[in-house]
Amino acid sequence: MRPKDRFLVFGSPLIEDREIEEVADSMKSGWLGTGPKVRQFEEDMKSYKGARHAVAVNSCTAALHLSILAAGLKPGDEVITTPLTFCATVNAIIHAGATPVLADVDPKTMNIDPERVRGSITPRTRAVVPVHFAGHPCDMDELCGIARQHELIIVEDCAHAIETEIKGRKAGTFGDFGCLSFYVTKNVVTGEGGMVITDNKDHAARLKVLALHGMSKDAWKRFSDEGFKHYQVVEAGFKYNMMDLQAAIGIHQLARVDENWLRRKEIWERFDTAFQDLPLGLPAPIESGNRHSYHLYTVLVDEEKTGISRDDFLNAMTWHGIGVGVHYLSIPEHPYYQETYGWNPEDCPNAMRIGRQTASLPLSAKLSDADVADVIEAVARVLA
Ligand SMILES: Cc1ncc(COP(=O)(O)O)c(C=O)c1O
């Protein structure tokens, strides 16, 4: 058991001197808000992802909300998404005025099942929001095929999928919009933060306007050395812009993204080996030619096989000094959605079972070899 003062915090990010110095540089310059560092972070992400445009915002929730608005959806339009996601995915659809529709996941990949998407299409369906769950790529060939056939917009929720690739192409570049999260536990962090990538110039322009009160183009420059610029409010937008203070962290996090990925891959492989003979469900192997982002290492605790319930497993891990997470109780487990949409967990049985059995173990590039050994030992002890 780890001593109390060495509790292994779940999802604690690896922050290095470069980020700290860059934040200090912003503080000293006095330019804290949206400015050149945000522009630089957008440029860097465009190159990393191979996307034509990138619009930085203050969360992935904002990125999803604006993407659905920019897609031109209207009240009553239906958007199909996965029940195995963070509530933000579904809430963004609701806030954009559309109606969420759930299509259950594939039990192995834990990603939205294209066949169930097909089965959920109605004359009102306008968009699909797939989530590359834990960093495992969705079947974008199938989803894009369905979208083409039914003229649907695709908004990829890439909150877990910065590094995810399908046949050499980065997640987020298959759909009309790709939404990224830089929340503290993510693979690239800015504290809070998000970004939309898109190849469509008009979509990018609309996203920029919507992200800053609906003010006309490049409103953030109005206090720059180019001189004061009048702006016009062209629609009722939101206050969703990213700050330079956040981008200062993100620029250096992104520069080390593949280095950190390699470290998480190493940890992932150690977990796979250490747990292979335990009575746990382990993450599905990645299809050849694709790349997993190694964002979440989730195990399934089936009480009939382990003799311990998932919640007792979580508590016991915490008692051993290891922080754990749950990604996620399925969306229909929550009272708001039950009351508003009449959803029941049984409607999506695969997501329901996963949500009731899943536990996420720490998987950060910050973990030392000794930390990884502690996680492995704690799992073994808890199941013994
Ligand atoms: C799948 C998924 N979508 C969306 C979000 C929302 O991201 P953010 O916290 O940046 O708004 C998260 C965050 O945890 C997530 O995991």
Coordinates of C-alpha atoms in Angstrom, one line a residue, residues 6 23 205 316:
R6 CA 2.1 9.4 -2.0
V23 CA 3.3 30.8 -18.9
A205 CA -14.8 31.4 -40.0
A316 CA -10.0 -1.1 -2.6

